[in-house]
Short mmCIF file of C-alpha atoms in Angstrom, two decimals:
data_model
loop_
_atom_site.label_atom_id
_atom_site.label_comp_id
_atom_site.label_asym_id
_atom_site.label_seq_id
_atom_site.Cartn_x
_atom_site.Cartn_y
_atom_site.Cartn_z
CA MET A 1 -17.17 -10.18 22.20
CA LYS A 2 -16.14 -9.94 18.55
CA TYR A 3 -13.73 -7.15 19.48
CA LEU A 4 -11.76 -9.29 21.92
CA LYS A 5 -9.65 -10.82 19.16
CA PHE A 6 -8.70 -7.35 17.93
CA LEU A 7 -7.72 -6.36 21.46
CA ALA A 8 -5.49 -9.46 21.65
CA ILE A 9 -3.94 -8.68 18.25
CA GLY A 10 -3.35 -5.08 19.38
CA ILE A 11 -1.67 -6.21 22.60
CA LEU A 12 0.61 -8.53 20.64
CA PHE A 13 1.37 -5.68 18.22
CA GLY A 14 2.20 -3.29 21.08
CA ILE A 15 4.52 -5.82 22.72
CA VAL A 16 6.28 -6.59 19.42
CA MET A 17 6.73 -2.88 18.60
CA TYR A 18 8.26 -2.28 22.03
CA LYS A 19 10.42 -5.40 22.28
CA SER A 20 11.69 -5.18 18.69
CA GLU A 21 12.80 -1.60 19.49
CA ALA A 22 11.02 -0.46 16.30
CA ALA A 23 9.35 2.07 18.63
CA SER A 24 12.74 3.53 19.60
CA TRP A 25 13.77 6.90 18.15
CA PHE A 26 17.38 5.66 18.32
CA ARG A 27 16.68 2.66 16.08
CA ILE A 28 15.03 4.86 13.43
CA PHE A 29 17.97 7.27 13.47
CA GLU A 30 20.41 4.36 13.22
CA MET A 31 18.42 2.88 10.32
CA PHE A 32 18.54 6.10 8.30
CA ARG A 33 22.30 6.25 8.88
CA PHE A 34 22.65 2.65 7.63
CA GLU A 35 24.60 1.77 10.76
CA SER A 36 22.68 -1.35 11.73
CA PHE A 37 20.93 -4.22 9.99
CA HIS A 38 18.32 -4.47 12.76
CA MET A 39 15.44 -2.44 11.24
CA TYR A 40 16.14 -3.72 7.73
CA GLY A 41 16.07 -7.27 9.08
CA ILE A 42 12.69 -6.62 10.74
CA ILE A 43 11.12 -5.06 7.63
CA GLY A 44 12.82 -7.54 5.28
CA SER A 45 11.77 -10.68 7.17
CA ALA A 46 8.24 -9.35 7.70
CA LEU A 47 8.01 -8.65 3.98
CA THR A 48 9.42 -11.99 2.87
CA LEU A 49 6.80 -13.82 4.91
CA GLY A 50 4.18 -11.23 3.98
CA VAL A 51 4.70 -11.70 0.24
CA LEU A 52 4.70 -15.47 0.59
CA GLY A 53 1.58 -15.59 2.76
CA THR A 54 -0.32 -13.09 0.62
CA TRP A 55 0.50 -15.18 -2.45
CA LEU A 56 -0.72 -18.34 -0.69
CA ILE A 57 -3.96 -16.65 0.41
CA LYS A 58 -4.67 -15.65 -3.19
CA LYS A 59 -3.56 -18.94 -4.72
CA TYR A 60 -5.74 -21.05 -2.43
CA LYS A 61 -8.50 -18.41 -2.15
CA LEU A 62 -8.39 -18.67 1.64
CA LYS A 63 -11.29 -17.34 3.69
CA SER A 64 -11.43 -15.33 6.91
CA ILE A 65 -12.79 -16.85 10.10
CA ASP A 66 -16.20 -15.38 9.20
CA GLY A 67 -16.12 -17.46 5.99
CA GLU A 68 -15.68 -14.37 3.78
CA PRO A 69 -13.06 -14.33 0.99
CA ILE A 70 -9.96 -12.39 2.06
CA LYS A 71 -9.97 -9.13 0.09
CA PHE A 72 -6.96 -7.03 -0.85
CA THR A 73 -8.06 -3.55 -1.85
CA PRO A 74 -5.67 -2.23 -4.52
CA LYS A 75 -4.54 1.36 -3.99
CA ASP A 76 -5.47 3.89 -6.71
CA LYS A 77 -2.84 4.33 -9.39
CA SER A 78 -0.88 7.56 -9.02
CA PHE A 79 2.64 8.78 -8.48
CA SER A 80 2.47 12.25 -6.95
CA ARG A 81 0.38 11.55 -3.85
CA TYR A 82 2.48 8.54 -2.88
CA MET A 83 5.80 10.29 -3.49
CA TYR A 84 4.94 13.68 -1.93
CA GLY A 85 2.96 12.17 0.92
CA GLY A 86 5.66 9.56 1.44
CA ILE A 87 8.42 12.18 1.66
CA LEU A 88 6.46 14.25 4.20
CA PHE A 89 5.77 11.13 6.23
CA GLY A 90 9.45 10.12 6.09
CA LEU A 91 10.53 13.54 7.37
CA GLY A 92 8.21 13.15 10.34
CA TRP A 93 9.13 9.51 10.94
CA ALA A 94 12.81 10.46 11.29
CA LEU A 95 12.17 13.64 13.30
CA ALA A 96 9.76 12.20 15.89
CA GLY A 97 11.30 8.72 15.58
CA SER A 98 8.00 6.92 15.51
CA CYS A 99 5.30 5.99 13.06
CA PRO A 100 1.57 5.82 13.79
CA GLY A 101 1.64 2.35 15.43
CA PRO A 102 4.49 2.88 17.90
CA ILE A 103 2.94 6.18 19.07
CA TYR A 104 0.35 4.11 20.98
CA THR A 105 2.95 1.64 22.21
CA LEU A 106 4.97 4.50 23.67
CA ILE A 107 1.91 5.95 25.41
CA GLY A 108 1.50 2.58 27.13
CA ALA A 109 5.20 2.47 27.93
CA GLY A 110 4.65 5.69 29.89
CA TYR A 111 6.13 8.45 27.73
CA ILE A 112 3.81 11.40 28.33
CA SER A 113 5.65 13.51 25.74
CA ILE A 114 4.59 11.21 22.89
CA LEU A 115 1.10 12.69 23.36
CA VAL A 116 2.50 15.86 21.74
CA VAL A 117 3.41 13.76 18.67
CA LEU A 118 -0.09 12.22 18.68
CA PHE A 119 -1.65 15.68 18.95
CA GLY A 120 0.50 16.89 16.04
CA ALA A 121 -0.45 13.81 13.99
CA LEU A 122 -4.16 14.49 14.57
CA ILE A 123 -3.72 18.14 13.51
CA GLY A 124 -1.74 16.96 10.44
CA THR A 125 -4.46 14.49 9.49
CA PHE A 126 -7.08 17.20 9.94
CA LEU A 127 -5.13 19.66 7.76
CA TYR A 128 -4.84 17.03 5.03
CA GLY A 129 -8.60 16.52 5.14
CA VAL A 130 -9.18 20.26 4.81
CA PHE A 131 -6.66 20.90 2.01
CA ARG A 132 -6.78 17.64 0.06
CA GLY A 133 -8.78 19.23 -2.77
CA LYS A 134 -5.90 21.65 -3.41
CA LEU A 135 -3.13 19.01 -3.40
CA PRO A 136 -1.86 17.06 -6.43
CA HIS A 137 -2.98 13.45 -6.13
CA MET B 1 12.78 -17.99 28.92
CA GLU B 2 15.38 -15.34 29.83
CA TRP B 3 15.54 -14.23 26.19
CA ILE B 4 12.04 -12.83 26.35
CA LEU B 5 13.25 -10.08 28.73
CA GLU B 6 16.05 -9.14 26.33
CA PRO B 7 15.41 -7.01 23.20
CA TRP B 8 13.91 -9.28 20.54
CA PRO B 9 16.14 -9.87 17.52
CA TRP B 10 14.95 -8.96 14.02
CA TYR B 11 14.34 -12.58 13.02
CA VAL B 12 11.82 -12.91 15.84
CA SER B 13 10.23 -9.46 15.48
CA GLY B 14 9.85 -9.37 11.68
CA PRO B 15 7.99 -12.70 11.40
CA LEU B 16 5.76 -11.66 14.32
CA ILE B 17 4.81 -8.46 12.47
CA ALA B 18 3.94 -10.52 9.39
CA GLY B 19 1.92 -12.76 11.72
CA ILE B 20 -0.04 -9.75 13.02
CA MET B 21 -0.89 -8.75 9.45
CA PHE B 22 -2.14 -12.27 8.72
CA LEU B 23 -4.16 -12.44 11.95
CA LEU B 24 -5.95 -9.26 10.87
CA LEU B 25 -6.49 -10.60 7.34
CA PHE B 26 -8.01 -13.78 8.72
CA GLY B 27 -10.09 -11.57 11.02
CA GLY B 28 -11.46 -9.97 7.84
CA LYS B 29 -9.53 -6.68 8.25
CA ASN B 30 -6.50 -4.93 6.80
CA PHE B 31 -3.40 -3.92 8.76
CA GLY B 32 -3.10 -0.12 8.77
CA MET B 33 -2.51 2.05 11.82
CA SER B 34 -2.59 5.60 10.45
CA SER B 35 -6.26 5.43 9.40
CA ASN B 36 -7.08 5.57 13.12
CA LEU B 37 -5.97 9.22 13.11
CA ARG B 38 -8.70 9.99 10.58
CA THR B 39 -11.23 8.07 12.69
CA MET B 40 -10.24 10.09 15.77
CA CYS B 41 -10.64 13.35 13.81
CA THR B 42 -14.12 12.22 12.77
CA ILE B 43 -15.06 11.37 16.35
CA GLY B 44 -13.82 14.84 17.33
CA GLY B 45 -16.29 16.42 14.90
CA ALA B 46 -13.99 17.12 11.93
CA GLY B 47 -16.75 15.97 9.55
CA LYS B 48 -18.32 19.42 9.97
CA LYS B 49 -15.19 21.05 8.52
CA ALA B 50 -14.24 18.66 5.71
CA ASP B 51 -16.07 15.93 3.80
CA PHE B 52 -13.01 13.70 4.14
CA PHE B 53 -14.05 13.08 7.75
CA ALA B 54 -17.75 12.60 7.07
CA PHE B 55 -17.90 8.80 7.23
CA ASP B 56 -19.36 6.24 9.58
CA TRP B 57 -16.51 5.87 12.04
CA LYS B 58 -18.19 2.97 13.79
CA SER B 59 -17.03 0.75 10.90
CA GLN B 60 -13.50 1.46 12.17
CA ARG B 61 -14.20 0.58 15.79
CA TRP B 62 -12.25 -2.67 15.48
CA ASN B 63 -9.09 -0.67 14.60
CA LEU B 64 -9.52 1.59 17.65
CA VAL B 65 -9.61 -1.61 19.69
CA VAL B 66 -6.28 -2.55 18.09
CA VAL B 67 -5.01 0.89 19.23
CA ALA B 68 -6.20 0.20 22.79
CA GLY B 69 -4.38 -3.13 22.61
CA ALA B 70 -1.19 -1.46 21.35
CA ILE B 71 -1.24 0.85 24.40
CA ILE B 72 -1.66 -2.13 26.74
CA GLY B 73 1.04 -4.01 24.82
CA GLY B 74 3.42 -1.07 25.23
CA PHE B 75 2.80 -1.10 28.98
CA ILE B 76 3.40 -4.86 29.16
CA GLY B 77 6.52 -4.67 26.99
CA ALA B 78 8.09 -1.89 29.02
CA ASN B 79 7.06 -2.93 32.53
CA LEU B 80 6.64 -6.70 32.56
CA LEU B 81 8.82 -7.98 29.73
CA SER B 82 11.96 -5.86 30.12
CA THR B 83 14.69 -5.71 32.71
CA ASP B 84 16.81 -3.11 30.94
CA THR B 85 15.15 -0.84 28.39
CA ALA B 86 18.34 0.78 27.05
CA VAL B 87 18.58 0.38 23.27
CA ILE B 88 22.05 -0.80 22.36
CA ILE B 89 22.67 0.93 19.05
CA ASN B 90 25.88 0.93 17.02
CA SER B 91 28.73 2.61 18.92
CA GLU B 92 29.38 4.87 15.92
CA THR B 93 25.76 6.00 16.06
CA VAL B 94 26.20 6.69 19.80
CA THR B 95 29.26 8.86 19.10
CA THR B 96 27.42 10.78 16.39
CA LEU B 97 24.47 11.37 18.71
CA GLU B 98 26.70 12.45 21.60
CA ASN B 99 28.31 15.02 19.32
CA MET B 100 24.81 16.27 18.49
CA GLY B 101 24.07 16.67 22.22
CA PHE B 102 22.17 13.44 22.87
CA GLU B 103 23.82 12.24 26.08
CA SER B 104 21.24 9.47 26.54
CA ALA B 105 22.27 7.61 23.35
CA GLY B 106 22.89 3.93 24.10
CA GLU B 107 21.49 4.30 27.62
CA ALA B 108 17.77 4.81 27.13
CA TYR B 109 14.83 3.65 25.02
CA LEU B 110 14.05 7.17 23.80
CA PRO B 111 16.32 10.24 23.89
CA ALA B 112 15.71 12.03 27.20
CA GLU B 113 16.61 15.29 25.45
CA LEU B 114 13.37 15.06 23.45
CA PHE B 115 11.07 12.74 25.35
CA ALA B 116 11.72 13.13 29.08
CA THR B 117 8.71 14.75 30.72
CA ASP B 118 10.75 17.78 31.79
CA ALA B 119 11.87 18.25 28.16
CA LEU B 120 8.28 19.39 27.57
CA THR B 121 9.17 22.71 29.21
CA ASP B 122 11.81 23.24 26.49
CA PRO B 123 10.13 25.04 23.56
CA LYS B 124 12.57 23.49 21.07
CA SER B 125 11.72 19.89 22.08
CA LEU B 126 8.04 20.70 22.09
CA ILE B 127 8.17 22.19 18.58
CA ILE B 128 10.21 19.23 17.26
CA LEU B 129 7.67 16.72 18.60
CA LEU B 130 4.74 18.76 17.32
CA ILE B 131 6.16 19.26 13.82
CA GLY B 132 7.24 15.60 13.69
CA GLY B 133 3.67 14.60 14.53
CA LEU B 134 2.21 17.03 11.98
CA LEU B 135 4.36 15.58 9.19
CA ILE B 136 3.49 12.01 10.23
CA GLY B 137 -0.25 12.70 10.23
CA PHE B 138 -0.36 14.83 7.09
CA GLY B 139 2.08 12.64 5.13
CA ALA B 140 0.46 9.34 6.07
CA ARG B 141 -2.98 10.47 4.93
CA TYR B 142 -1.65 12.16 1.79
CA ALA B 143 0.24 8.96 0.89
CA GLY B 144 -2.78 6.85 1.87
CA GLY B 145 -0.94 4.81 4.48
CA CYS B 146 2.07 4.53 6.75
CA THR B 147 4.66 1.89 7.58
CA SER B 148 2.03 -0.75 8.33
CA GLY B 149 -0.33 0.01 5.44
CA HIS B 150 2.27 0.58 2.72
CA ALA B 151 5.62 -0.92 3.81
CA ILE B 152 4.12 -4.14 5.21
CA SER B 153 0.61 -4.72 3.81
CA GLY B 154 0.99 -2.95 0.46
CA LEU B 155 4.43 -4.29 -0.42
CA SER B 156 3.37 -7.81 0.65
CA ASN B 157 0.66 -7.49 -2.00
CA LEU B 158 3.30 -6.24 -4.51
CA GLN B 159 1.52 -2.92 -5.07
CA LEU B 160 3.39 -0.29 -7.06
CA PRO B 161 1.77 2.63 -5.14
CA SER B 162 3.21 1.22 -1.91
CA LEU B 163 6.66 0.93 -3.45
CA ILE B 164 6.49 4.61 -4.47
CA ALA B 165 5.30 5.55 -0.97
CA VAL B 166 8.06 3.55 0.75
CA ALA B 167 10.65 5.17 -1.57
CA GLY B 168 9.19 8.50 -0.42
CA PHE B 169 9.42 7.45 3.26
CA PHE B 170 13.13 6.78 2.80
CA ILE B 171 13.83 9.94 0.81
CA GLY B 172 12.13 11.96 3.57
CA GLY B 173 13.93 10.09 6.36
CA LEU B 174 17.33 10.40 4.72
CA VAL B 175 16.85 14.13 4.04
CA MET B 176 15.82 14.67 7.67
CA VAL B 177 18.68 12.72 9.25
CA HIS B 178 21.49 13.74 6.89
CA LEU B 179 20.56 17.27 5.75
CA LEU B 180 18.18 18.74 8.32
CA PHE B 181 19.42 17.23 11.61
CA PRO B 182 22.77 19.11 11.34
CA LEU B 183 20.73 22.33 11.16
CA ILE B 184 18.29 21.39 13.94
CA PHE B 185 20.61 19.82 16.53
#
């Protein structure tokens, strides 16, 4: 059952997204109005530890549990795709109040209406796949 | 152990999110949730319409298992680990939202005006959720990642593309909340 560990990680992720309130539309709105430190504290503390841990993994060339070196795949260098794509994503993040992870958390929490957001996200992904050749990257 | 039923503060939640990223790294994978949307499109047959979806989705099965876990985790968080699910946001934010017509601000986890099941019969709510989803899906793939892939994984690895993407996330979010919300709500 090599997938069991990923199920456990997913469950932990779902619980953390719910209990941190990062899956709450209200928290996202409040963040973009700069009226609470909460979301900035979450992202900031995750990043501080993330930067430190990533540095340690590279410095000591740590291996995964399968004994493979831990790989970080660098993203392609570009400006336009990250800026344009980022802005579109940000518009959706604020409007629907959730990003791709919390969508699943909210399904589990029992919000049927979030399925509309998931449906929209699938259509959006599909449209990107169809039109990506015509977009500046 | 009473605290566990309360909302978790940022200094508990943030480190746990970093921990999830490291668990995945040590499991030989990278933390990124939006790529699952592409996988689901591929499973649905989108590979026939665009080459972007013509890939072996089975290599992404582990991430779909993470998705299944996130659904279970959401159920556990809401039903077993919470006594009161109201999100206590800043009182100024509550006042702003009430003036915009969100009566549920400060009293619910999600705004009932958009997410209550009976709000689905309101065409305006439905269109907002659908367009929000469209932008999330399109934007995340265009930018090559979302909050988990860019803002957490990418920035932790000090990648310039992720910094540009996260700047974009915030420009988009600020434009939506400050310029477009007054027109929408």
